[in-house]
XYZ file of C-alpha atoms in Angstrom:
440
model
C 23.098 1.527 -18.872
C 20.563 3.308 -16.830
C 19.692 1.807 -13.369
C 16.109 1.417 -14.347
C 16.962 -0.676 -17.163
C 16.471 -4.063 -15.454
C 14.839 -4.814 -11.754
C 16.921 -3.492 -8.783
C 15.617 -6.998 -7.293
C 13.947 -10.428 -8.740
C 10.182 -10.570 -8.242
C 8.345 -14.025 -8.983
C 6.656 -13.457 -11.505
C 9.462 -11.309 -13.631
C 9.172 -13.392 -16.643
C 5.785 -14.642 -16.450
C 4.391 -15.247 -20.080
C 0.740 -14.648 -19.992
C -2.032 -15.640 -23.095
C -3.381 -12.786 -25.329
C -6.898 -12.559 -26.555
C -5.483 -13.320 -30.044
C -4.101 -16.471 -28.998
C -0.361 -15.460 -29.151
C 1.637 -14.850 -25.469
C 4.125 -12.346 -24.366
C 6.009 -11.560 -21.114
C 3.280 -10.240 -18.541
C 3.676 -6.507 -17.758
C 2.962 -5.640 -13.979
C 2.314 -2.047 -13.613
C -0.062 -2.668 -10.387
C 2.595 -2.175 -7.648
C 0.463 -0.122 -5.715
C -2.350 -2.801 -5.189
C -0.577 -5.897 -4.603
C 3.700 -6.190 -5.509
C 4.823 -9.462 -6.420
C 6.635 -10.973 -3.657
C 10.638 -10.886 -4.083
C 12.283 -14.504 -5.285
C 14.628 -14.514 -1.818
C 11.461 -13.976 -0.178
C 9.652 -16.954 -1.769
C 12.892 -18.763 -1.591
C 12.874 -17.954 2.259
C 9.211 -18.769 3.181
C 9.905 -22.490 0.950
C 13.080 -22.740 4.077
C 10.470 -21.933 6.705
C 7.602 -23.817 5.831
C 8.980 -27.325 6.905
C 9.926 -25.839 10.291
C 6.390 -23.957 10.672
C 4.391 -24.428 13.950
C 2.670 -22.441 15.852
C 4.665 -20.029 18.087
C 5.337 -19.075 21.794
C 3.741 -21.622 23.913
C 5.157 -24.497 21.988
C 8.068 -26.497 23.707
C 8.969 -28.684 20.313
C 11.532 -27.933 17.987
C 9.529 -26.255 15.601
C 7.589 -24.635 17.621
C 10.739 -22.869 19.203
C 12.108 -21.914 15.877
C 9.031 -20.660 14.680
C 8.598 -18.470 17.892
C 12.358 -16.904 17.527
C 11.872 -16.271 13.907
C 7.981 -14.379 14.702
C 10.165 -12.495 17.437
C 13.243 -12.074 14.989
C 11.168 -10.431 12.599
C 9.437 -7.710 15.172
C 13.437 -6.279 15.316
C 13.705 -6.499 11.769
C 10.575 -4.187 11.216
C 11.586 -1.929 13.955
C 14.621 -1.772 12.849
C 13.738 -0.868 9.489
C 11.440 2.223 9.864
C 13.627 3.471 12.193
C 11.541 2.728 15.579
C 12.242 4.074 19.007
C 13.756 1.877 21.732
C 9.979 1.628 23.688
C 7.854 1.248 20.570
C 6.040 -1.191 20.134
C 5.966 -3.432 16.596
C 2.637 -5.558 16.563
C 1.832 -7.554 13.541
C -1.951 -7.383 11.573
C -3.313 -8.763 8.603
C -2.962 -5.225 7.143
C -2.897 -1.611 7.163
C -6.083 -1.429 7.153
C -6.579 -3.280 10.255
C -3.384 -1.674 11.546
C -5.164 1.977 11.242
C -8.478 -0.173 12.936
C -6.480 -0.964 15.821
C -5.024 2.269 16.196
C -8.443 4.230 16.190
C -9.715 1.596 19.153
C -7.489 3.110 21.315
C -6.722 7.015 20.494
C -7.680 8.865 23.387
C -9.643 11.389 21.987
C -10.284 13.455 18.568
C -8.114 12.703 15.458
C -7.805 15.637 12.943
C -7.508 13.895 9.211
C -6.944 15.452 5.689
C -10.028 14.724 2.968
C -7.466 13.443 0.306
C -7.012 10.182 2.583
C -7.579 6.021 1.252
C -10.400 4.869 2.714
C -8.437 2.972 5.325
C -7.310 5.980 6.649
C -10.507 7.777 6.668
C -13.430 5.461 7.922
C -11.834 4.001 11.240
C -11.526 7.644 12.131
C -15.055 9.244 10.907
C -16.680 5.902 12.659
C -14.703 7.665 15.675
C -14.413 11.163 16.575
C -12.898 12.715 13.618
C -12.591 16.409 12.266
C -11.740 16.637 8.705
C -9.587 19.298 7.333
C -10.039 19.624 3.542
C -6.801 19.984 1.639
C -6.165 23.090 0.390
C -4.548 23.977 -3.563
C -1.188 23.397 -2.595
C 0.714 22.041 0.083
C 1.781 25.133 1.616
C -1.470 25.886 2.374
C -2.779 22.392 3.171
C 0.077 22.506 6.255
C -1.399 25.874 7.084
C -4.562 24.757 7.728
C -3.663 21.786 9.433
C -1.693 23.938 12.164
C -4.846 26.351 11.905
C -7.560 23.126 12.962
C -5.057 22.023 15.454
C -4.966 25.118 16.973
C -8.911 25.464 17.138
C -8.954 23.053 20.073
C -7.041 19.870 21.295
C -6.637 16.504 19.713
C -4.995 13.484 19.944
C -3.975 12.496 16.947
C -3.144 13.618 13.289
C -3.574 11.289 10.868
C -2.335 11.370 7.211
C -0.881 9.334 3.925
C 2.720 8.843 3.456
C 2.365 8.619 -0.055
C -1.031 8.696 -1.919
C -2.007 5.972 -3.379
C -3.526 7.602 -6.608
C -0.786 10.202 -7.378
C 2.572 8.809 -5.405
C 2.719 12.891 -4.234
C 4.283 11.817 -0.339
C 4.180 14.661 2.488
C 6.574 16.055 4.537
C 6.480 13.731 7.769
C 9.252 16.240 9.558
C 7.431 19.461 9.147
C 3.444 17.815 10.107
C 5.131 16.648 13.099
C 6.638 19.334 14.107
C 3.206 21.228 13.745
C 1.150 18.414 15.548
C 3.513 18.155 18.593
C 3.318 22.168 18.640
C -0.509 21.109 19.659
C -0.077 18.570 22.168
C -0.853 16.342 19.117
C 0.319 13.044 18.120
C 1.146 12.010 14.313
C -0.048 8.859 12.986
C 1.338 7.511 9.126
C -0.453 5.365 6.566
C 2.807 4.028 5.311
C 1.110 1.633 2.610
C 2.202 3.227 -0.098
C 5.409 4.802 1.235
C 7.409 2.258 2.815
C 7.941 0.034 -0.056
C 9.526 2.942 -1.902
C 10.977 4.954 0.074
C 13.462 4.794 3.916
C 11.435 6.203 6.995
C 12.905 6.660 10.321
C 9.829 7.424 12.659
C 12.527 8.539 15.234
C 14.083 11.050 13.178
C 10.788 12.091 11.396
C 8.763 12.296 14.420
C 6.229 10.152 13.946
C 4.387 8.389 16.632
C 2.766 5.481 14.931
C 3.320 3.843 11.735
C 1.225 1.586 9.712
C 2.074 -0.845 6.620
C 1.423 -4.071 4.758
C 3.481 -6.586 4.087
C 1.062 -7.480 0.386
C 2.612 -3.650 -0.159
C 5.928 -4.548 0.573
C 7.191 -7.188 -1.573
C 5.564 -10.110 0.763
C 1.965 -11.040 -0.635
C 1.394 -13.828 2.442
C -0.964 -11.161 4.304
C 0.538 -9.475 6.851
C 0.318 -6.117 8.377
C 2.078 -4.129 11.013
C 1.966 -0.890 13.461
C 5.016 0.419 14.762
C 4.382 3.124 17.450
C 4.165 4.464 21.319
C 3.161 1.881 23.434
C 1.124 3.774 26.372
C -2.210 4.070 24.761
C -1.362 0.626 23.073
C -0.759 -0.784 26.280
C -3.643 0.558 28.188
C -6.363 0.514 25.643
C -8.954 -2.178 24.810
C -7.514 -5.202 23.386
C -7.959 -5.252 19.527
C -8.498 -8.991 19.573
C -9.909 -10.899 22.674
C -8.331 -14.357 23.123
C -5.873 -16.770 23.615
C -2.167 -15.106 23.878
C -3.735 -12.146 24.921
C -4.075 -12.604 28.521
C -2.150 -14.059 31.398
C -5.172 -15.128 33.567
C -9.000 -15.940 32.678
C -11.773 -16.510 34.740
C -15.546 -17.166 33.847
C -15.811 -13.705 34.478
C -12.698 -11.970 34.683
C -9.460 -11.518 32.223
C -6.088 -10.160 33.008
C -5.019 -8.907 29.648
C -1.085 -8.328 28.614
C 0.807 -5.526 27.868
C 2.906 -5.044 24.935
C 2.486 -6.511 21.303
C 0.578 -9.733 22.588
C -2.391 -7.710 23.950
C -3.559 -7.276 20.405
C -2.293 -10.592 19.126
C -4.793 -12.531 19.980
C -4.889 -16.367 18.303
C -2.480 -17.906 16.410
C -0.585 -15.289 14.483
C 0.541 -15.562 11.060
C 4.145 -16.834 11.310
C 4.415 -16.970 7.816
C 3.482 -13.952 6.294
C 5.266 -11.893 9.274
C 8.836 -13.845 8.703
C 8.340 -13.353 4.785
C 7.954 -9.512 5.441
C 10.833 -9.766 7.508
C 12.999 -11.224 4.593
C 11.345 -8.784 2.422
C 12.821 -5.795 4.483
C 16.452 -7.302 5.077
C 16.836 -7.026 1.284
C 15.487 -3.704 0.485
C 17.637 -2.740 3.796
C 20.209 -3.951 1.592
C 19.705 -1.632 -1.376
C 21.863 1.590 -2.081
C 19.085 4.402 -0.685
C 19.915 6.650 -4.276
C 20.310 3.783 -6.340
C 16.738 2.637 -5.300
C 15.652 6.143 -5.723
C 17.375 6.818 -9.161
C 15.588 3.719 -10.304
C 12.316 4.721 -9.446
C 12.622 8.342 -10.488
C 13.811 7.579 -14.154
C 10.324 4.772 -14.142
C 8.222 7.651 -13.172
C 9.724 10.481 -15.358
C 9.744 8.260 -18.326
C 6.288 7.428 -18.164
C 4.764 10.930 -16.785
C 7.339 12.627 -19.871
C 5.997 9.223 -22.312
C 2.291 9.705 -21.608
C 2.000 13.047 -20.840
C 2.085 14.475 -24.361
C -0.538 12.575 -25.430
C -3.924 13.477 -26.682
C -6.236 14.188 -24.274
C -3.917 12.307 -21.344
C -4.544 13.716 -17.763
C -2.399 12.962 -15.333
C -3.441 13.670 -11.598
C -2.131 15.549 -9.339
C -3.290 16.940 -5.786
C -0.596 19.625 -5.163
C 1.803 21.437 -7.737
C 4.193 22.040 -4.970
C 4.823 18.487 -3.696
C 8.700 18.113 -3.609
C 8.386 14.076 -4.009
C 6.441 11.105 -5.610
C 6.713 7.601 -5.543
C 5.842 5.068 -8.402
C 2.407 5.619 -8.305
C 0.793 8.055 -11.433
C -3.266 7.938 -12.288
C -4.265 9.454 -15.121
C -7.855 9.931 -17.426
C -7.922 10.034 -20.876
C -10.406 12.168 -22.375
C -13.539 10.822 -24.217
C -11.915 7.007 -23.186
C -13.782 4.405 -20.634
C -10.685 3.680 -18.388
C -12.323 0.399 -17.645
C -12.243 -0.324 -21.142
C -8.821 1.177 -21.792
C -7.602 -1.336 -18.367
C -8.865 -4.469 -19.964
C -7.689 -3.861 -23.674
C -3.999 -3.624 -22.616
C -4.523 -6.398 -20.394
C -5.896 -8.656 -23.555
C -3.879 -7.123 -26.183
C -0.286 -6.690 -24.679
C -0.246 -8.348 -21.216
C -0.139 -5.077 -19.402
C -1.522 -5.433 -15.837
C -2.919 -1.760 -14.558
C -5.738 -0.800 -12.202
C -8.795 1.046 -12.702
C -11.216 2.630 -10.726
C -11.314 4.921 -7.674
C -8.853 2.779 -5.709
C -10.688 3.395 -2.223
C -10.333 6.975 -2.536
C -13.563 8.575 -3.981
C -12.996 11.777 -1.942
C -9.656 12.643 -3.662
C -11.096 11.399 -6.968
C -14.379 13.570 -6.685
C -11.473 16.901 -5.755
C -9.484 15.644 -8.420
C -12.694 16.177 -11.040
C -12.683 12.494 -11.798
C -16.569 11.850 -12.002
C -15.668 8.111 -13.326
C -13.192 5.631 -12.735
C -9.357 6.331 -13.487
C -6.500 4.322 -14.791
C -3.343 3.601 -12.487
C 0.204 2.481 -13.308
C 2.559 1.651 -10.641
C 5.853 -0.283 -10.387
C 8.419 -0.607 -7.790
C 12.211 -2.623 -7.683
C 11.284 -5.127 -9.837
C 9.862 -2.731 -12.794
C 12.346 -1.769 -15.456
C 12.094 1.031 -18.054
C 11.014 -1.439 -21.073
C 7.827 -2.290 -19.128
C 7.474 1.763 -19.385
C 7.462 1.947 -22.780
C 5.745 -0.432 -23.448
C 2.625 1.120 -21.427
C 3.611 4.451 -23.411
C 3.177 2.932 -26.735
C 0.391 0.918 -26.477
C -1.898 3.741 -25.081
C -0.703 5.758 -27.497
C -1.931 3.209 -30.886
C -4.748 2.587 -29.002
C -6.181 6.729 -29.050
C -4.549 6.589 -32.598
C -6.848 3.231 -34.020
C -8.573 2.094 -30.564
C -8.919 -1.291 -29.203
C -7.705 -4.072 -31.604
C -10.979 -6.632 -30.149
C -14.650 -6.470 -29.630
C -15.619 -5.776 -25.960
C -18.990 -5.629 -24.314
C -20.097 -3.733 -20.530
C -21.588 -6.396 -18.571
C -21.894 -5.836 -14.889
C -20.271 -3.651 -14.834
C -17.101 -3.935 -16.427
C -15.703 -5.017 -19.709
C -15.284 -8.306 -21.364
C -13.796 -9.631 -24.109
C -16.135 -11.230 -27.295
C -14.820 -14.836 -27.260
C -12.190 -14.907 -24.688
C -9.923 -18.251 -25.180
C -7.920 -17.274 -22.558
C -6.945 -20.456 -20.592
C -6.797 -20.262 -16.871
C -4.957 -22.852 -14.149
C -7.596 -25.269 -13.410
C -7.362 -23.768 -9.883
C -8.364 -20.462 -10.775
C -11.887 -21.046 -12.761
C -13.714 -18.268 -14.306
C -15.617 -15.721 -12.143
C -19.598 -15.574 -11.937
C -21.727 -12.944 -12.538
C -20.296 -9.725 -10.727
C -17.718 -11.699 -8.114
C -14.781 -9.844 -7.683
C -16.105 -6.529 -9.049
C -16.722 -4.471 -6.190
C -15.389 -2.246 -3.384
C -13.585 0.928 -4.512
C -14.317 0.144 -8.156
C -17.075 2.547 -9.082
């Protein structure tokens, strides 16, 4: 039996049967990894453990309070730990990567240097900033080329790029961009969203300087973030967040701010989500590094092999010469709304995808993709059935088309007569709410 046969680890949510349009059910397919994963059962099992024993941490001198502080502080060596941190980095927790990549452009002394294929969150923080953009060239060869080349051209402080893109899963050497950026006096900065919860990084042995993730990414959904990175321009530039925690003396007029992860911590921090990502990261620490791999590989080669033979399929790619991908593969289908195409395998087979430009409309508009796109994406708790399944339904659907009526409203599409019943806590959406953002 293949490795990719079954999860490499439970997910909530594994079984989940889900209504279709027709009225029948069936066993809810997530393919939408990339946006949100489903949290692991030993980390929903974990947070249930915590949650009696939640208060709020470090100037607490109750029980709870004390357990709750060594668990927050537990969980910054876990994460360092894990992406292979240096023994002065620092490990500060956000609400996400985005505000991870915020805090790290409020405090970057000088120009950063970033690639035009970037997600948004790594490409507005630094345009709002002093930013010089180096468009990607048509392979990766040449893309490192003129990186060194722009670096070269004058001084900056940082380089900032994608682990792994978050429309094609195509990752880029971390190793060899270091070694080019510190050539320059530079500094390398990672959007690890995408890459940590598929692959092992060791900043250390990579190089890199700072490190950003989310913990919504990474198997924990409870909305947590985290940079992991040098500490001198962390430690001497303006605090992210100005409040309690944050200081160690105020006056009306005065404030003597901290050092170290607390100077951009400010207010009561989010015990629960950072402990959950903790638990998330012991037990893909615990994971054979090739079986993990293996499992991912044979997802991704099924359904680029399954898919990729099919009329009028597309499937994106930015360079022909990337050595690795993750579990992340957009693709267009000629003459086919992918809006449309997204919400009929949702209603007919249970089949959760994304589509849209997913925060990246410069890569999309390089890429030739003048409308939205469709993404699949999986991770350790996909297996190769919900592959195929994917694989067969888009194929009867170019061969007959959608099985339902559907009508564009707002902007998106909507099933004619939708009996769909929803949790009484989760009513039906008005109007456009909750279509917008990177959609169009």
């Amino acid at each position: 039996m293949s490795t990719a046969d079954c999860p490499l680890l439970p997910v909530i949510g594994g079984d989940l049967q889900v209504p279709l349009v027709d009225g029948s059910e069936t066993r809810y397919v997530n393919l939408d990894y990339a946006a949100s994963s489903p949290a692991l059962e030993a980390v929903a099992r974990h947070v249930t453990d915590v949650l009696p024993l939640y208060a709020s941490v470090h100037r607490g001198a109750g029980y709870a309070s004390q357990v709750s502080t060594a668990a927050y502080e537990h969980a910054r060596r876990v994460v360092g730990d894990f992406v292979g941190a240096r023994q002065d980095d620092l490990v500060i927790f956000t609400r996400n990567t985005t505000d991870s990549i915020n805090l790290l452009a409020s405090v970057v002394p000088g120009e950063t240097v970033v690639l035009d294929i970037e997600h948004h969150a790594n490409l507005l923080p630094w345009v709002k900033t002093n930013a010089r953009i180096v468009k990607a060239g048509d392979t990766l060869e040449e893309t490192l080329k003129r990186v060194d080349a722009e670096l070269a051209s004058r001084p900056a402080a940082l380089l900032a790029v994608t682990g792994a893109s978050n429309v094609t899963g195509e990752t880029l050497p971390l190793r060899r961009l270091a070694t080019i950026a510190h050539r320059h006096g530079t500094r390398l900065a990672v959007d690890g969203a995408q890459l940590v919860p598929h692959r092992r990084v060791s900043i250390a042995f990579d190089g890199v300087d700072y490190l950003a993730f989310s913990g919504h990414k990474t198997y924990a959904p409870f909305g947590s973030g985290v940079l992991v990175g040098r500490r001198d321009w962390l430690d001497f530039g303006e605090p992210y967040l100005r409040g309690g925690g944050a200081v160690t003396q105020v006056g009306l007029d005065s404030a003597t701010w901290r050092t170290g992860p607390a100077r951009h911590e400010a207010g009561s921090p989010n015990v629960i989500g950072v402990t959950a990502l903790a638990r998330a990261i012991q037990e893909l620490s615990a994971l054979d590094i090739r079986e993990w791999e293996s499992h991912e590989h044979a997802l991704r080669d099924r359904l680029v092999d399954g898919i990729g033979g099919l009329p009028g399929v597309r499937i994106h790619r930015i360079f022909p010469d990337a050595a690795d991908a993750v579990g992340v593969v957009s693709f267009t289908v000629d003459g086919v709304d992918s809006r449309l195409l997204a919400t009929a395998l949702s209603a007919e087979a249970g089949i959760g995808v994304r589509d849209g430009k997913f925060c990246a409309h410069p890569l999309l508009e390089r890429l030739g993709i003048t409308g939205p796109a469709v993404r699949a994406s999986f991770g350790v708790g996909s297996r190769l059935s919900d592959v195929d399944l994917l694989i067969s339904e888009l194929s009867r659907f170019l061969a007959e088309g959608p099985r339902w009526t559907y009508e564009f409203v707002d902007g998106h599409w909507v099933a004619i007569d939708d009996a769909r019943p929803r949790p009484d806590w989760a009513p039906e959406l008005e109007a456009d709410q909750g279509y917008y953002g990177c959609a169009a």
